[in-house]
Short mmCIF file of C-alpha atoms in Angstrom, two decimals:
data_model
loop_
_atom_site.label_atom_id
_atom_site.label_comp_id
_atom_site.label_asym_id
_atom_site.label_seq_id
_atom_site.Cartn_x
_atom_site.Cartn_y
_atom_site.Cartn_z
CA MET A 30 -12.09 7.59 32.83
CA LYS A 31 -10.38 10.68 34.30
CA ASN A 32 -8.41 10.77 31.03
CA ARG A 33 -11.20 11.09 28.80
CA TRP A 34 -12.56 13.79 30.70
CA LEU A 35 -9.28 15.62 30.58
CA PHE A 36 -9.13 14.82 26.88
CA ALA A 37 -12.37 16.41 25.99
CA LEU A 38 -11.88 19.33 28.45
CA ILE A 39 -8.63 20.14 26.48
CA ILE A 40 -10.44 19.96 23.11
CA ALA A 41 -13.10 21.95 24.27
CA ALA A 42 -10.25 24.59 25.61
CA LEU A 43 -8.76 24.50 22.24
CA PHE A 44 -12.09 24.98 20.45
CA ALA A 45 -12.37 28.40 22.38
CA PHE A 46 -9.02 29.09 21.28
CA ALA A 47 -9.77 28.40 17.64
CA GLY A 48 -12.76 30.26 17.47
CA TYR A 49 -11.00 33.11 18.89
CA ALA A 50 -8.14 32.54 16.30
CA VAL A 51 -10.30 32.14 13.23
CA PHE A 52 -12.44 35.41 14.17
CA PHE A 53 -9.48 37.89 15.50
CA ILE A 54 -6.03 36.53 14.59
CA ALA A 55 -6.45 35.49 11.19
CA PRO A 56 -6.54 38.74 8.65
CA ASP A 57 -9.71 39.51 6.51
CA GLU A 58 -9.52 38.00 3.07
CA ALA A 59 -9.29 40.80 0.42
CA THR A 60 -12.34 39.83 -1.87
CA MET A 61 -14.53 37.72 0.18
CA HIS A 62 -14.06 39.39 3.85
CA ALA A 63 -15.57 37.68 6.76
CA ILE A 64 -17.57 34.64 4.76
CA GLN A 65 -13.79 33.33 3.93
CA ARG A 66 -13.30 32.47 7.74
CA ILE A 67 -15.85 29.57 7.09
CA PHE A 68 -13.05 27.74 5.24
CA TYR A 69 -11.02 27.23 8.46
CA PHE A 70 -13.76 24.78 9.85
CA HIS A 71 -14.57 23.67 6.37
CA ALA A 72 -11.69 22.49 4.99
CA SER A 73 -10.35 21.42 8.55
CA SER A 74 -13.42 18.88 8.63
CA GLY A 75 -12.97 17.79 5.39
CA TRP A 76 -9.34 16.91 6.24
CA ALA A 77 -10.70 15.06 9.63
CA ALA A 78 -13.42 13.10 7.28
CA MET A 79 -10.88 11.75 5.22
CA GLU A 80 -8.29 11.12 8.11
CA GLY A 81 -11.61 9.02 9.54
CA THR A 82 -12.11 7.31 6.33
CA GLY A 83 -8.60 6.28 6.47
CA ILE A 84 -9.11 4.55 9.68
CA VAL A 85 -12.17 2.91 8.19
CA PHE A 86 -9.90 1.74 5.42
CA PHE A 87 -7.19 0.40 7.64
CA ALA A 88 -9.79 -1.15 9.90
CA ASN A 89 -11.56 -2.99 7.19
CA VAL A 90 -8.25 -4.47 5.73
CA ALA A 91 -7.09 -5.46 9.27
CA TYR A 92 -10.57 -7.25 9.84
CA LEU A 93 -10.33 -9.11 6.78
CA ARG A 94 -6.56 -10.48 7.72
CA LYS A 95 -7.14 -10.86 11.44
CA ARG A 96 -10.82 -11.67 12.08
CA GLN A 97 -10.84 -9.96 15.38
CA PRO A 98 -14.26 -8.11 16.09
CA LYS A 99 -12.45 -5.10 17.60
CA TRP A 100 -11.39 -3.88 13.88
CA ASP A 101 -14.90 -4.29 13.04
CA TRP A 102 -15.94 -1.88 16.08
CA LEU A 103 -12.89 0.34 14.99
CA ALA A 104 -14.58 0.48 11.40
CA VAL A 105 -18.16 1.24 12.50
CA SER A 106 -17.15 3.76 14.69
CA ALA A 107 -14.88 5.79 12.27
CA VAL A 108 -17.75 5.64 9.73
CA GLU A 109 -20.07 7.04 11.84
CA VAL A 110 -17.76 9.71 13.09
CA SER A 111 -16.50 10.49 9.34
CA LEU A 112 -19.93 11.05 8.38
CA ALA A 113 -20.65 13.65 10.84
CA PHE A 114 -17.35 15.46 9.68
CA TRP A 115 -18.41 15.12 5.92
CA SER A 116 -21.85 16.55 6.82
CA VAL A 117 -20.05 19.62 8.46
CA VAL A 118 -18.29 19.94 5.15
CA LEU A 119 -21.28 19.38 2.94
CA VAL A 120 -23.38 22.14 4.82
CA THR A 121 -20.81 24.59 5.37
CA GLY A 122 -19.51 24.30 1.66
CA PRO A 123 -23.27 25.92 0.23
CA ILE A 124 -23.20 28.45 3.08
CA TRP A 125 -19.95 29.75 1.68
CA ALA A 126 -20.60 29.02 -1.91
CA HIS A 127 -23.81 31.02 -1.79
CA PRO A 128 -22.30 34.33 -1.18
CA VAL A 129 -19.17 33.73 -3.35
CA TRP A 130 -20.55 31.69 -6.34
CA GLY A 131 -24.00 33.15 -6.36
CA ILE A 132 -25.21 29.03 -6.12
CA TRP A 133 -25.57 26.57 -3.45
CA TRP A 134 -24.42 23.88 -5.20
CA ALA A 135 -22.44 22.88 -8.73
CA TRP A 136 -21.62 19.61 -10.14
CA ASP A 137 -18.33 19.47 -10.37
CA TRP A 138 -15.96 16.51 -9.44
CA ARG A 139 -15.14 17.71 -6.04
CA LEU A 140 -18.49 18.27 -4.59
CA THR A 141 -20.01 15.27 -6.62
CA LEU A 142 -17.74 13.08 -5.28
CA THR A 143 -17.85 14.43 -1.73
CA LEU A 144 -21.80 13.96 -1.81
CA VAL A 145 -21.31 10.44 -3.11
CA LEU A 146 -19.05 9.31 -0.71
CA TRP A 147 -21.22 10.73 1.73
CA ILE A 148 -24.20 8.48 0.11
CA LEU A 149 -21.68 5.71 0.17
CA TYR A 150 -20.90 5.75 3.91
CA VAL A 151 -24.61 5.92 4.59
CA CYS A 152 -25.12 2.85 2.57
CA TYR A 153 -22.55 1.27 4.42
CA LEU A 154 -24.48 1.83 7.56
CA VAL A 155 -27.68 0.29 5.87
CA LEU A 156 -25.78 -2.55 4.92
CA ARG A 157 -24.81 -3.37 8.25
CA THR A 158 -28.44 -3.20 9.54
CA LEU A 159 -29.31 -6.04 6.79
CA VAL A 160 -26.75 -8.76 7.76
CA ALA A 161 -27.81 -10.16 11.06
CA ASP A 162 -24.92 -12.45 11.80
CA PRO A 163 -22.24 -10.13 13.23
CA GLU A 164 -19.29 -12.23 11.69
CA ARG A 165 -20.90 -11.84 8.34
CA ARG A 166 -21.87 -8.14 8.93
CA ALA A 167 -17.94 -7.39 9.44
CA ALA A 168 -16.78 -9.13 6.78
CA VAL A 169 -19.24 -7.96 4.44
CA SER A 170 -18.96 -4.40 5.31
CA ALA A 171 -15.54 -4.61 5.30
CA ILE A 172 -15.29 -5.63 1.79
CA PHE A 173 -17.75 -2.93 0.61
CA GLY A 174 -15.60 -0.20 2.75
CA ILE A 175 -12.52 -1.00 0.84
CA PHE A 176 -14.41 -0.60 -2.48
CA VAL A 177 -15.93 2.83 -1.17
CA PHE A 178 -12.37 4.06 0.09
CA LEU A 179 -11.20 3.86 -3.60
CA GLY A 180 -13.12 7.08 -4.09
CA VAL A 181 -11.47 9.14 -1.23
CA PRO A 182 -8.09 9.73 -2.86
CA LEU A 183 -10.14 10.53 -5.98
CA ASP A 184 -11.84 13.17 -3.95
CA TYR A 185 -8.69 14.50 -2.42
CA LEU A 186 -7.02 14.87 -5.64
CA SER A 187 -9.96 16.01 -7.58
CA ILE A 188 -9.33 19.72 -7.39
CA ARG A 189 -5.78 19.07 -8.56
CA ILE A 190 -6.70 16.86 -11.42
CA PHE A 191 -9.54 18.35 -12.83
CA ARG A 192 -10.62 21.91 -13.43
CA THR A 193 -13.48 22.37 -10.70
CA GLN A 194 -15.50 25.20 -9.74
CA HIS A 195 -14.39 24.51 -6.12
CA PRO A 196 -11.17 26.15 -5.47
CA GLN A 197 -7.77 24.91 -6.35
CA PRO A 198 -5.93 23.98 -3.21
CA VAL A 199 -4.38 26.53 -1.09
CA LEU A 200 -2.06 24.49 0.70
CA PHE A 201 0.74 22.00 -0.96
CA GLY A 202 -0.69 23.43 -4.26
CA GLY A 203 2.33 24.49 -5.98
CA PRO A 204 3.78 28.19 -6.20
CA ASN A 205 1.62 30.96 -6.07
CA SER A 206 -1.47 29.40 -4.32
CA GLY A 207 -0.17 30.20 -0.87
CA LEU A 208 -2.02 31.34 1.88
CA ASP A 209 -1.21 34.42 4.15
CA PRO A 210 1.48 32.91 6.69
CA THR A 211 -0.86 33.65 9.62
CA MET A 212 -3.67 32.08 7.83
CA VAL A 213 -1.74 29.37 7.43
CA LYS A 214 -1.04 29.06 11.03
CA VAL A 215 -4.57 29.59 12.06
CA PHE A 216 -5.63 26.61 9.59
CA PHE A 217 -3.34 24.26 10.68
CA SER A 218 -4.04 24.45 14.43
CA CYS A 219 -7.97 24.02 13.22
CA SER A 220 -7.09 21.36 11.32
CA ALA A 221 -5.01 19.58 14.50
CA LEU A 222 -7.90 20.42 16.60
CA MET A 223 -10.47 18.60 14.17
CA THR A 224 -8.17 16.08 13.81
CA LEU A 225 -8.30 15.44 17.77
CA LEU A 226 -11.74 16.02 17.99
CA MET A 227 -12.40 13.20 15.40
CA ILE A 228 -9.98 10.85 17.26
CA LEU A 229 -11.76 11.58 20.60
CA LEU A 230 -15.26 10.70 19.13
CA VAL A 231 -14.13 7.59 17.56
CA ILE A 232 -12.49 6.20 20.77
CA GLU A 233 -16.06 7.03 22.57
CA ARG A 234 -17.88 5.46 19.94
CA TYR A 235 -15.63 2.39 19.79
CA ARG A 236 -16.32 2.09 23.71
CA LEU A 237 -20.07 2.18 23.09
CA GLU A 238 -19.76 -0.27 20.21
CA ARG A 239 -17.89 -2.78 22.32
CA LEU A 240 -19.99 -2.40 24.95
CA ARG A 241 -22.96 -2.73 22.67
CA TYR A 242 -21.26 -6.29 21.26
CA GLU A 243 -21.02 -7.45 24.98
CA ALA A 244 -24.56 -6.60 25.71
CA GLU A 245 -25.53 -8.32 22.30
CA GLU A 246 -23.44 -11.43 23.73
CA MET A 247 -24.66 -11.41 27.10
CA ARG A 248 -28.08 -11.31 25.54
CA LEU A 249 -27.83 -14.13 23.58
CA VAL A 250 -26.57 -16.34 26.53
CA ILE A 251 -29.48 -15.51 28.72
CA GLU A 252 -31.66 -16.56 26.06
CA GLU A 253 -30.20 -19.63 25.25
CA ARG A 254 -29.95 -20.46 29.09
CA ALA A 255 -33.98 -19.38 29.32
CA GLU A 256 -34.65 -21.83 26.45
CA THR A 257 -32.97 -24.70 27.90
CA LYS A 258 -34.46 -24.05 31.47
CA SER A 259 -37.77 -23.73 29.77
CA GLN A 260 -37.44 -27.20 28.03
CA ASN A 261 -36.10 -28.70 30.87
CA ARG A 262 -39.37 -27.68 32.86
CA GLU A 263 -41.12 -29.20 30.06
CA MET A 264 -39.36 -32.34 30.11
CA GLN A 265 -39.88 -32.62 33.91
CA ARG A 266 -43.71 -31.74 33.39
CA ARG A 267 -43.91 -34.42 30.60
CA THR A 268 -42.21 -37.15 32.81
CA ALA A 269 -44.22 -36.26 35.67
CA LEU A 270 -47.80 -36.61 34.01
CA GLY A 271 -46.18 -39.82 32.21
CA GLY A 272 -44.93 -41.28 35.51
CA MET B 4 -6.20 -26.61 -12.56
CA THR B 5 -5.15 -23.36 -13.92
CA ALA B 6 -7.50 -20.34 -12.81
CA ALA B 7 -7.96 -19.56 -16.55
CA ARG B 8 -9.42 -22.99 -17.12
CA ALA B 9 -11.40 -23.01 -13.97
CA ALA B 10 -12.62 -19.59 -15.08
CA ALA B 11 -13.40 -21.17 -18.24
CA ILE B 12 -15.43 -23.70 -16.99
CA VAL B 13 -17.63 -21.46 -14.61
CA LEU B 14 -18.46 -19.12 -17.66
CA ARG B 15 -19.23 -22.25 -19.79
CA LYS B 16 -21.85 -23.16 -17.01
CA GLU B 17 -23.10 -19.78 -16.37
CA ILE B 18 -24.14 -19.59 -20.48
CA ARG B 19 -25.37 -23.22 -20.47
CA ALA B 20 -27.74 -22.54 -17.39
CA GLU B 21 -28.84 -19.10 -19.16
CA MET B 22 -29.34 -20.86 -22.54
CA ARG B 23 -31.61 -23.36 -20.79
CA THR B 24 -34.32 -20.92 -19.45
CA ARG B 25 -32.99 -17.47 -20.92
CA GLU B 26 -34.88 -15.74 -18.05
CA LEU B 27 -32.08 -13.25 -17.13
CA LEU B 28 -31.40 -12.16 -20.94
CA GLN B 29 -35.09 -11.93 -21.58
CA THR B 30 -36.15 -9.88 -18.56
CA THR B 31 -32.76 -7.64 -18.98
CA VAL B 32 -33.49 -6.75 -22.55
CA THR B 33 -37.30 -6.03 -22.17
CA PHE B 34 -36.48 -3.71 -18.97
CA VAL B 35 -33.74 -1.87 -20.70
CA ILE B 36 -36.11 -1.03 -23.73
CA ILE B 37 -38.79 0.11 -21.40
CA VAL B 38 -36.18 2.21 -19.83
CA VAL B 39 -35.15 3.70 -22.95
CA VAL B 40 -39.01 4.28 -24.11
CA LEU B 41 -39.60 5.75 -20.66
CA PHE B 42 -37.05 8.27 -20.84
CA SER B 43 -38.59 9.81 -24.05
CA PHE B 44 -41.39 10.93 -22.01
CA ALA B 45 -38.79 13.21 -19.95
CA PHE B 46 -37.83 15.37 -23.35
CA GLU B 47 -38.84 15.59 -26.84
CA PRO B 48 -36.69 13.30 -28.48
CA THR B 49 -35.35 15.38 -31.54
CA ALA B 50 -31.85 14.94 -32.83
CA ALA B 51 -30.66 17.92 -31.20
CA GLU B 52 -31.96 16.72 -27.79
CA ALA B 53 -31.24 13.26 -28.14
CA ARG B 54 -27.56 14.43 -28.82
CA ARG B 55 -27.66 16.32 -25.52
CA TYR B 56 -29.42 13.80 -23.43
CA GLY B 57 -28.52 10.57 -25.21
CA PRO B 58 -25.35 9.80 -23.60
CA GLY B 59 -26.70 9.99 -20.15
CA LEU B 60 -29.96 8.04 -21.01
CA LEU B 61 -27.72 5.30 -22.46
CA TRP B 62 -25.62 4.56 -19.90
CA ILE B 63 -28.32 5.24 -16.86
CA ALA B 64 -30.27 2.39 -18.73
CA LEU B 65 -27.06 0.18 -18.98
CA LEU B 66 -26.27 0.86 -15.37
CA PHE B 67 -30.07 0.18 -14.32
CA SER B 68 -30.06 -3.15 -16.23
CA GLY B 69 -26.94 -3.80 -15.16
CA SER B 70 -27.86 -3.63 -11.48
CA LEU B 71 -31.09 -5.62 -12.15
CA MET B 72 -29.21 -8.23 -13.97
CA LEU B 73 -26.44 -8.57 -11.72
CA ASN B 74 -28.48 -9.70 -8.82
CA PRO B 75 -29.06 -13.44 -9.76
CA SER B 76 -25.56 -13.64 -10.30
CA PHE B 77 -24.78 -15.02 -6.64
CA ALA B 78 -28.14 -14.85 -5.37
CA LYS B 79 -29.22 -18.23 -7.58
CA GLU B 80 -26.15 -20.38 -6.26
CA GLN B 81 -27.84 -19.42 -2.99
CA SER B 82 -31.23 -20.32 -3.52
CA ASN B 83 -30.18 -23.54 -5.48
CA ASP B 84 -27.84 -24.28 -2.66
CA THR B 85 -25.00 -24.70 -5.17
CA ILE B 86 -22.85 -22.10 -3.63
CA TYR B 87 -21.47 -24.94 -1.47
CA ALA B 88 -20.60 -26.71 -4.33
CA LEU B 89 -18.75 -23.82 -5.55
CA ARG B 90 -16.97 -23.36 -2.28
CA MET B 91 -15.68 -26.98 -2.03
CA ALA B 92 -14.65 -26.69 -5.86
CA PRO B 93 -10.52 -26.98 -5.47
CA VAL B 94 -10.23 -23.92 -7.89
CA SER B 95 -9.21 -20.39 -6.56
CA PRO B 96 -12.32 -18.25 -5.74
CA PHE B 97 -10.79 -15.62 -8.04
CA ALA B 98 -11.53 -17.94 -10.62
CA ILE B 99 -15.04 -18.40 -9.63
CA TYR B 100 -15.28 -14.52 -9.55
CA LEU B 101 -13.97 -14.33 -12.78
CA GLY B 102 -15.84 -16.81 -14.72
CA LYS B 103 -19.24 -15.16 -13.32
CA MET B 104 -17.71 -11.85 -14.32
CA LEU B 105 -17.09 -12.78 -17.74
CA ALA B 106 -20.52 -14.31 -18.08
CA ASN B 107 -22.15 -11.33 -16.51
CA LEU B 108 -19.83 -8.88 -19.20
CA LEU B 109 -21.14 -11.34 -22.00
CA PHE B 110 -24.90 -11.02 -20.96
CA LEU B 111 -24.36 -7.08 -20.73
CA ALA B 112 -22.63 -7.06 -23.74
CA ILE B 113 -25.80 -8.94 -25.77
CA THR B 114 -28.48 -6.50 -23.98
CA GLU B 115 -25.99 -3.63 -25.54
CA ALA B 116 -26.30 -5.20 -28.77
CA VAL B 117 -30.10 -5.09 -28.71
CA LEU B 118 -30.14 -1.47 -27.27
CA LEU B 119 -27.79 0.32 -29.52
CA PRO B 120 -30.01 -0.19 -32.48
CA VAL B 121 -33.27 0.64 -30.75
CA PHE B 122 -31.73 3.75 -29.19
CA ALA B 123 -30.40 4.99 -32.50
CA LEU B 124 -33.55 4.40 -34.05
CA LEU B 125 -36.12 5.96 -31.28
CA TYR B 126 -33.68 8.83 -30.89
CA ASN B 127 -32.51 9.48 -34.16
CA VAL B 128 -29.08 9.07 -33.51
CA SER B 129 -26.58 8.08 -36.44
CA LEU B 130 -24.28 5.54 -34.49
CA TRP B 131 -22.85 4.06 -37.60
CA PRO B 132 -19.84 6.67 -38.13
CA VAL B 133 -18.42 6.36 -34.64
CA LEU B 134 -19.68 2.82 -34.10
CA GLY B 135 -15.87 1.53 -33.63
CA ARG B 136 -14.81 4.25 -30.99
CA LEU B 137 -18.18 3.74 -29.38
CA LEU B 138 -17.69 0.16 -28.83
CA ILE B 139 -14.22 1.08 -27.23
CA VAL B 140 -16.01 2.89 -24.82
CA LEU B 141 -19.26 0.44 -24.12
CA PHE B 142 -16.41 -2.18 -23.44
CA LEU B 143 -14.50 -0.07 -21.04
CA GLY B 144 -17.89 1.24 -19.06
CA THR B 145 -19.37 -2.40 -19.57
CA PHE B 146 -16.17 -4.01 -17.89
CA GLY B 147 -16.21 -1.85 -15.09
CA ILE B 148 -19.95 -2.35 -14.55
CA ALA B 149 -19.31 -6.20 -14.59
CA VAL B 150 -16.33 -6.06 -12.40
CA THR B 151 -17.80 -4.10 -9.78
CA GLY B 152 -21.37 -5.72 -10.09
CA THR B 153 -20.11 -9.27 -9.71
CA VAL B 154 -18.32 -8.22 -6.39
CA PHE B 155 -21.51 -6.42 -4.98
CA SER B 156 -23.69 -9.38 -6.12
CA ALA B 157 -21.93 -11.58 -3.85
CA VAL B 158 -21.81 -9.11 -0.96
CA ALA B 159 -25.55 -8.42 -1.47
CA THR B 160 -26.34 -12.20 -1.43
CA GLN B 161 -25.37 -12.26 2.17
CA ALA B 162 -27.79 -9.65 3.29
CA ARG B 163 -31.68 -9.37 3.65
CA MET B 164 -33.56 -7.18 0.95
CA ARG B 165 -30.69 -8.12 -1.54
CA GLU B 166 -32.91 -6.95 -4.62
CA VAL B 167 -33.17 -3.32 -3.60
CA LEU B 168 -29.59 -3.68 -1.65
CA LEU B 169 -27.55 -4.10 -4.86
CA PRO B 170 -28.71 -1.13 -6.93
CA LEU B 171 -28.08 1.03 -3.45
CA LEU B 172 -24.29 -0.29 -3.17
CA LEU B 173 -23.73 -0.48 -6.98
CA LEU B 174 -24.66 2.74 -8.38
CA PRO B 175 -23.29 5.42 -6.06
CA VAL B 176 -19.80 3.50 -6.67
CA LEU B 177 -20.16 3.70 -10.22
CA VAL B 178 -20.56 7.18 -10.09
CA PRO B 179 -17.05 8.24 -11.37
CA LEU B 180 -17.48 5.47 -14.40
CA LEU B 181 -20.84 6.83 -15.57
CA VAL B 182 -19.66 10.57 -15.65
CA ALA B 183 -16.49 9.42 -17.57
CA SER B 184 -18.62 7.15 -20.00
CA VAL B 185 -21.39 9.80 -20.29
CA GLU B 186 -18.52 12.51 -21.42
CA ALA B 187 -16.74 10.35 -23.39
CA THR B 188 -19.97 9.32 -25.36
CA ALA B 189 -21.08 12.56 -25.64
CA GLU B 190 -17.76 13.60 -27.19
CA LEU B 191 -18.54 10.91 -29.67
CA PHE B 192 -22.32 12.32 -30.28
CA ALA B 193 -20.87 15.60 -31.18
CA ASP B 194 -20.83 17.42 -34.46
CA ALA B 195 -17.20 16.82 -34.76
CA PRO B 196 -16.94 13.49 -33.05
CA SER B 197 -13.69 12.23 -31.33
CA LEU B 198 -12.58 9.82 -28.66
CA ASP B 199 -11.77 12.05 -25.64
CA ARG B 200 -8.35 10.68 -24.39
CA THR B 201 -8.96 11.92 -21.01
CA TRP B 202 -12.24 10.26 -20.32
CA VAL B 203 -11.15 6.93 -21.74
CA ALA B 204 -8.03 7.13 -19.39
CA VAL B 205 -10.11 7.80 -16.38
CA LEU B 206 -12.18 4.68 -17.53
CA VAL B 207 -9.07 2.50 -18.08
CA ALA B 208 -7.86 3.61 -14.67
CA PHE B 209 -11.34 2.86 -12.83
CA ASP B 210 -11.36 -0.64 -14.62
CA ILE B 211 -7.69 -1.69 -13.52
CA VAL B 212 -8.08 -0.29 -10.05
CA PHE B 213 -11.56 -1.98 -9.09
CA PHE B 214 -10.42 -5.03 -11.07
CA ALA B 215 -7.25 -5.08 -9.07
CA THR B 216 -9.24 -4.54 -5.72
CA ALA B 217 -11.74 -7.11 -6.83
CA TRP B 218 -8.99 -9.82 -7.40
CA MET B 219 -7.14 -8.90 -3.72
CA LEU B 220 -10.69 -9.41 -2.17
CA SER B 221 -11.95 -12.26 -4.24
CA ASP B 222 -10.85 -15.07 -1.61
CA TYR B 223 -13.21 -13.34 0.87
CA LEU B 224 -16.30 -13.30 -1.56
CA LEU B 225 -17.62 -16.79 -0.94
CA GLU B 226 -16.89 -17.21 2.49
CA GLU B 227 -19.75 -18.66 4.73
#
């Protein structure tokens, strides 16, 4: 309990530092100026979202192999947290695009795939609501999740493979694609922070899912007991009447 | 029994069941024609316009009819209680999947055989000069739809609201396939038609990756 608060506090402190770094340490971009600073949160959220879907994929495969409920808890937790980060990406993107491109949205591979992945992980959650049996639900959503994940590497690579409206990669993008060294430092601090936040949220959501699962199990037991009790009472009543 | 033989038996069974009722084909073929007719209200189907919107229309019609047709593939086994027989059969689940997938591929191909002439006629597109290359693109795209759709048909069978659920799961997953098929078809409908290598490569990659994934996951598809 104490450790979690400590973890959360450290992340909050790091966020304060990141906010300072993004606005006061990172140099001004030559053509885009202040609006470019959204990049530090946009791209780092994108990384955190993809890392989150990596956890989903890992948990899906682990569930199908091991059949332990904990992998399903991890999968659903990571899906929800990733969705939050994808949403940040999809909101900050157009905010940046409107002044820079003059339009909010462009249907290139990067943007389309990101939106489709967001929709697909929503579908994952919808699918889960429609399967009642917990084991079936876990297996079915694991199969679907693995298929959905196939789009994630394509989304990551799309700005390298296709000519997109979305900017080309500025990190690991080959020669002449680099950022100012200070920008790189600020960006990596932000993305490390977003990853930590993602992990914290997944852990918290996982705890919640485990508790929810335990509560569901308990409710089933209680309902079962109540049913046998009422059946017994009914039988006693009948024997009393008959006797 | 080898997987290929088992798959052939499942395929024969699917064809025989379909030939007895023809339920699936008659509804799907009618539906796909309705879609093509309805799209003509969205824009003026002159030759130039048809060339612009035609490829998208063709593939949307196919995707819709696919998501409609693939639903009964496993659902009918469930409602007839024959799913237990399939589960107990001493063959690999992949063979059953493969047989069903090939049957769906065949039924989709029959739908396309009806759709193509109707489409060419109503939208004033001449398909004859590019037919060979168009068939390659159609095959690659339809294969992807059948591969993914058969898996998701099995997935959706396990859930409530499966008729609505299948398109929900299937259509977004097929977006990369749709984009590549539409772009490749558009290249064929252009003034100087050509088979675009990049888009064909994307289609082939999609087919291979999804088929391999379906193969690896096929053990879990028929579970109770």
